Short mmCIF file of C-alpha atoms and ligand atoms in Angstrom, two decimals:
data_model
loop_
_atom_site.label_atom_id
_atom_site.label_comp_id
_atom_site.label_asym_id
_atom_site.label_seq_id
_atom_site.Cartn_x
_atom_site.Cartn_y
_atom_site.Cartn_z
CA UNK V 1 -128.86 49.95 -56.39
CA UNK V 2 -127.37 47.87 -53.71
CA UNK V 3 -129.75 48.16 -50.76
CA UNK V 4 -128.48 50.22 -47.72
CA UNK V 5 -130.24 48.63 -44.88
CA UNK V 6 -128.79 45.12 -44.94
CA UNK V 7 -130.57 43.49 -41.86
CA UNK V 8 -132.95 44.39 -38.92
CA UNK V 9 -130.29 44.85 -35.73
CA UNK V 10 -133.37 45.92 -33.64
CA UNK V 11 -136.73 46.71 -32.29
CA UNK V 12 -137.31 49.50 -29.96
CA UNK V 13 -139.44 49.00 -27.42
CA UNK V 14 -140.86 52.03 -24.73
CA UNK V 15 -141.93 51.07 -21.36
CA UNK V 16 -142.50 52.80 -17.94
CA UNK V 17 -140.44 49.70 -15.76
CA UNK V 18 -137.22 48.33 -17.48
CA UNK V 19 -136.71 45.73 -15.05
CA UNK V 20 -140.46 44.15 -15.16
CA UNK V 21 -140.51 44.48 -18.78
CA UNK V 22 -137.28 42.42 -19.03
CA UNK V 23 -138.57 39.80 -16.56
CA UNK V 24 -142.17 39.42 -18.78
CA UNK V 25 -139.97 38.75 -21.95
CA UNK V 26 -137.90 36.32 -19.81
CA UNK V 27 -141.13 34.95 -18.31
CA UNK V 28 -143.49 34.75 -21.78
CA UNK V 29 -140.66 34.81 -24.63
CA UNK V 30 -137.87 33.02 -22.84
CA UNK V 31 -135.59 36.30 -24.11
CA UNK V 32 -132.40 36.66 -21.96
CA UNK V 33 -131.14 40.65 -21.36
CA UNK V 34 -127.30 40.56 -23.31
CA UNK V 35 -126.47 44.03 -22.45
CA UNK V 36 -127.48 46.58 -20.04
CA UNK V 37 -126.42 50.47 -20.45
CA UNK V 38 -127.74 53.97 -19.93
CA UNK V 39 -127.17 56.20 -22.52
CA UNK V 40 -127.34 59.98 -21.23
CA UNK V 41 -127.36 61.92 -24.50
CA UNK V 42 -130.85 59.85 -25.63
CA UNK V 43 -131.93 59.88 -22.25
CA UNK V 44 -132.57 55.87 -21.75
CA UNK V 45 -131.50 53.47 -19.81
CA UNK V 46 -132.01 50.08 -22.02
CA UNK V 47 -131.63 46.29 -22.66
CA UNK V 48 -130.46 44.59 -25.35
CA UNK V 49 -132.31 40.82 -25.46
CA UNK V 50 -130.90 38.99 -28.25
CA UNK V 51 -133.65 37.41 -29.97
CA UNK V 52 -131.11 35.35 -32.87
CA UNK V 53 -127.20 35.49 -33.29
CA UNK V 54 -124.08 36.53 -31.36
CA UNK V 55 -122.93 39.34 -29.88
CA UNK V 56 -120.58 39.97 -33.08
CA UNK V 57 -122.90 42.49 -34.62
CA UNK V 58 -124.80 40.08 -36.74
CA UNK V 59 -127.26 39.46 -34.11
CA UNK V 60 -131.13 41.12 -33.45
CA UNK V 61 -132.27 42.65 -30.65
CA UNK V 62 -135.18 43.67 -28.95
CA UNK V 63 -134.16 47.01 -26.98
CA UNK V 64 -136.52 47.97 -24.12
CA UNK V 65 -136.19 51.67 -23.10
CA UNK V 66 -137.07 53.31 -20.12
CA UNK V 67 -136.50 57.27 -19.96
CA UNK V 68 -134.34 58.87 -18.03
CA UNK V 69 -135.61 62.27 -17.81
CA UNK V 70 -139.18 63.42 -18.32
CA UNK V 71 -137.82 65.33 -21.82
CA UNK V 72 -136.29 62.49 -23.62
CA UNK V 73 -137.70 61.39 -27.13
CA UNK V 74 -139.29 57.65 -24.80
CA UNK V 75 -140.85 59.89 -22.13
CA UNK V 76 -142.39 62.25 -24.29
CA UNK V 77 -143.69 59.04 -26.12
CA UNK V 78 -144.69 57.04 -23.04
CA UNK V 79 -146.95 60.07 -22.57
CA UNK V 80 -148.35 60.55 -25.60
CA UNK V 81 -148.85 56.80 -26.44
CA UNK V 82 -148.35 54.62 -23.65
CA UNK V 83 -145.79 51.10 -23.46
CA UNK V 84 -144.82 49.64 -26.67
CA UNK V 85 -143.08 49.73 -30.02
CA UNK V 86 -140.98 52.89 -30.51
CA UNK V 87 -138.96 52.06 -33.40
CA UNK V 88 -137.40 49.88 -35.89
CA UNK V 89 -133.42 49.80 -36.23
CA UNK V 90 -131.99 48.49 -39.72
CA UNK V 91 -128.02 47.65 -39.82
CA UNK V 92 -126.12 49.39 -42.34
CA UNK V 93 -122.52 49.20 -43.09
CA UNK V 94 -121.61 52.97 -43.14
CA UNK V 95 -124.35 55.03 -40.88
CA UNK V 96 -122.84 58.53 -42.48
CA UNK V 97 -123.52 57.17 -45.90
CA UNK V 98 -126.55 55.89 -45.82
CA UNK V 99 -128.47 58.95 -43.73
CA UNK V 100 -126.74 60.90 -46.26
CA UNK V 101 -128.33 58.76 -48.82
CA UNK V 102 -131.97 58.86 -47.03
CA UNK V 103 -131.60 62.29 -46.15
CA UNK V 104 -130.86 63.36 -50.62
CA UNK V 105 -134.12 62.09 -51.37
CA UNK V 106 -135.74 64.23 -49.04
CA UNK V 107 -136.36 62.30 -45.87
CA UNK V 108 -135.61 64.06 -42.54
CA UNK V 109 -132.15 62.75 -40.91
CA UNK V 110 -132.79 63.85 -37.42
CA UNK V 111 -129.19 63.78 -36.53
CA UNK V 112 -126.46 66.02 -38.06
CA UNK V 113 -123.91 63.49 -37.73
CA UNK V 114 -124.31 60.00 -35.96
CA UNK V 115 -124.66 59.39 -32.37
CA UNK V 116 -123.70 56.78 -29.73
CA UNK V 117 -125.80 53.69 -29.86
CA UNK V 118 -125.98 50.60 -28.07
CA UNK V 119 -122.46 48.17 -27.61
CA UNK V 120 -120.02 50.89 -29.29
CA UNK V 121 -122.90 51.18 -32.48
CA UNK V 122 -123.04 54.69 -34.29
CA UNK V 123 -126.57 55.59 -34.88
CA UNK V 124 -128.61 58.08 -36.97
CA UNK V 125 -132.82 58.52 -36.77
CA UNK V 126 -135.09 59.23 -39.80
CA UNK V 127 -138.29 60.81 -38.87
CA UNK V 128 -141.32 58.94 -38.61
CA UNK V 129 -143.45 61.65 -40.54
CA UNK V 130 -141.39 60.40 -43.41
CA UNK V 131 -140.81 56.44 -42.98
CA UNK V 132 -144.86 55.89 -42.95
CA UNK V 133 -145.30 56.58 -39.32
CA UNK V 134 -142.66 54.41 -37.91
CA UNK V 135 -139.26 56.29 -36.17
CA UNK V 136 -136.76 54.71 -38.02
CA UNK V 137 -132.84 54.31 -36.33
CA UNK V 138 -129.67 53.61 -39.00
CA UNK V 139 -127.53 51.54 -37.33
CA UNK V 140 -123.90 50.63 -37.76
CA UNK V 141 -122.43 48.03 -35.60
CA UNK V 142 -118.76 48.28 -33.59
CA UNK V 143 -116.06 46.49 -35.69
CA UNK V 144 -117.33 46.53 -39.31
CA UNK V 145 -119.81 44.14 -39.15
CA UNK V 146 -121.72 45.16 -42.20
CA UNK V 147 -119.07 45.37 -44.20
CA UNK V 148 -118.93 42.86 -46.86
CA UNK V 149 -116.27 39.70 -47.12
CA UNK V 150 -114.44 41.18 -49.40
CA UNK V 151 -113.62 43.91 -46.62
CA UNK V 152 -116.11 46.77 -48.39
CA UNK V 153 -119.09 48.76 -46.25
CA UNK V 154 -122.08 47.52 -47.50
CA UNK V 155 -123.06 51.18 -48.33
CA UNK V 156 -123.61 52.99 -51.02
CA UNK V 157 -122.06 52.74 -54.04
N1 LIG Y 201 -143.13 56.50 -33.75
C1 LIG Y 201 -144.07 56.98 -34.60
N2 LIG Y 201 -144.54 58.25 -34.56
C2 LIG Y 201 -144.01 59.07 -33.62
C3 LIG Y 201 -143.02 58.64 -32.71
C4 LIG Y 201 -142.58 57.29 -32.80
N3 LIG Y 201 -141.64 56.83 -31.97
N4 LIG Y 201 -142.69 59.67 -31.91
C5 LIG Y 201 -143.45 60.70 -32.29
N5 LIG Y 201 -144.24 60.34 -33.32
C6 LIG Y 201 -145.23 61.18 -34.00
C7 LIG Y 201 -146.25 61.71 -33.01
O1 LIG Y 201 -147.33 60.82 -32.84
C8 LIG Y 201 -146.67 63.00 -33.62
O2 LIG Y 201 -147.63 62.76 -34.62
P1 LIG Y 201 -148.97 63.69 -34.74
O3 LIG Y 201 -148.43 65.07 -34.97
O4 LIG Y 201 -149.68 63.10 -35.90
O5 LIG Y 201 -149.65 63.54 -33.42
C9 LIG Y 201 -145.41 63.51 -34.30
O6 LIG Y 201 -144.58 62.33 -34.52
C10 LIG Y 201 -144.63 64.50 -33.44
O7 LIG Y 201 -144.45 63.88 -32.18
P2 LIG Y 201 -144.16 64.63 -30.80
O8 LIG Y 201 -144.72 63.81 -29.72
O9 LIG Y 201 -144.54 66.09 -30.91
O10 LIG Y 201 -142.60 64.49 -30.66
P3 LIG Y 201 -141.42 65.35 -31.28
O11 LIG Y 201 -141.77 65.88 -32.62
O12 LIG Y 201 -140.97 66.30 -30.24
O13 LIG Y 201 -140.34 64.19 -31.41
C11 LIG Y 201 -139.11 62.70 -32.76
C12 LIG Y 201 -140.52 63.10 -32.28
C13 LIG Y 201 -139.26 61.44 -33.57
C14 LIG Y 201 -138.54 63.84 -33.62
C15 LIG Y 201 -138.22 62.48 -31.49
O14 LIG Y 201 -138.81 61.47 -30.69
C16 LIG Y 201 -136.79 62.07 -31.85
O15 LIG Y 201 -135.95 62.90 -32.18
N6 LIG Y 201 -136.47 60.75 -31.78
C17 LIG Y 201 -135.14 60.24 -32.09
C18 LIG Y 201 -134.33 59.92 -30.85
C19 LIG Y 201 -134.95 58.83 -30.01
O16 LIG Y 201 -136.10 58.44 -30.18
N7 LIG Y 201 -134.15 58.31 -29.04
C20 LIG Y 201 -134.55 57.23 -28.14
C21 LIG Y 201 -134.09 55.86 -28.63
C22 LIG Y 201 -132.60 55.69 -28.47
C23 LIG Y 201 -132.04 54.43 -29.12
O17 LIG Y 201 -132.70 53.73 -29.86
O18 LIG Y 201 -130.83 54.13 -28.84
CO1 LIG Y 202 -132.70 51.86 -30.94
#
């Protein structure tokens, strides 16, 4: 089988202070913040610090999240578990496919059909119960990024 995820686009990260926690991994990692954006529907407002790459979708990310509203998925975290990792993103060429994929073998696909990510990404979440305890996001870049040379998604087959 041709594997799905193809590369790690991110790490999630939860915090209380978006703005301090982007200055301590400026400060102690030397990390610069790429991309800035609040995004309503998962109730964040995050940064994108590119840890290796460019901005062309080949790149990885740590994303720092700060909640927006006291029910979104980080606050409810933050509350439960206090500042740090929330989840791990793998890149995939076709998001549909591959929850689709996932989801036949019996995993929970949290999302019916894939959501607004960060920088024009579509995104789909597979629950942690099921991925060994870590909240795992399906991730397909803007512009076909995953897809292969030879113009194909690097999805299923
Ligand atoms: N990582 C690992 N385990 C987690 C978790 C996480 N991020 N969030 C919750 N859990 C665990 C809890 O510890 C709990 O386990 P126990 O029952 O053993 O205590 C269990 O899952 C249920 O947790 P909960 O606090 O009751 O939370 P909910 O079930 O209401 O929600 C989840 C959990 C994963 C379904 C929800 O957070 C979700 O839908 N997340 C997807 C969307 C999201 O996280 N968006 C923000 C990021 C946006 C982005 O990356 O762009
Ligand atoms: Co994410």
């Amino acid at each position: 089988m041709e594997p799905l995820l193809t590369r790690i686009d991110h790490v999630g990260i939860a915090c209380f202070d978006l703005d301090a926690t982007a200055d301590l991994y400026r400060r102690v990692h030397g990390f610069e913040v790429a991309h800035e954006e609040v995004n309503e529907e998962q109730g964040v407002r995050e940064a994108m610090l590119r840890v290796n790459g460019t901005d062309d979708g080949h790149a990885t990310y740590l994303q720092l999240l700060e909640p927006v509203r006291e029910d979104s998925p980080v606050a409810v975290f933050l509350a439960r578990h206090g500042e740090g990792v929330h989840h791990v993103a793998f890149g995939t060429g076709d998001v549909a496919a591959t929850a689709a994929e996932i989801g036949g073998t019996g995993v929970r696909v949290l999302d019916e059909s894939p959501r607004a990510g960060s920088m024009g990404s579509s995104i789909a979440f597979l629950h942690p119960k099921d991925c060994g305890g870590v909240l795992t996001e399906l991730v397909q870049a803007a512009g076909g990024a995953d897809d292969r040379p030879d113009g194909s998604a690097a999805g299923p087959e």
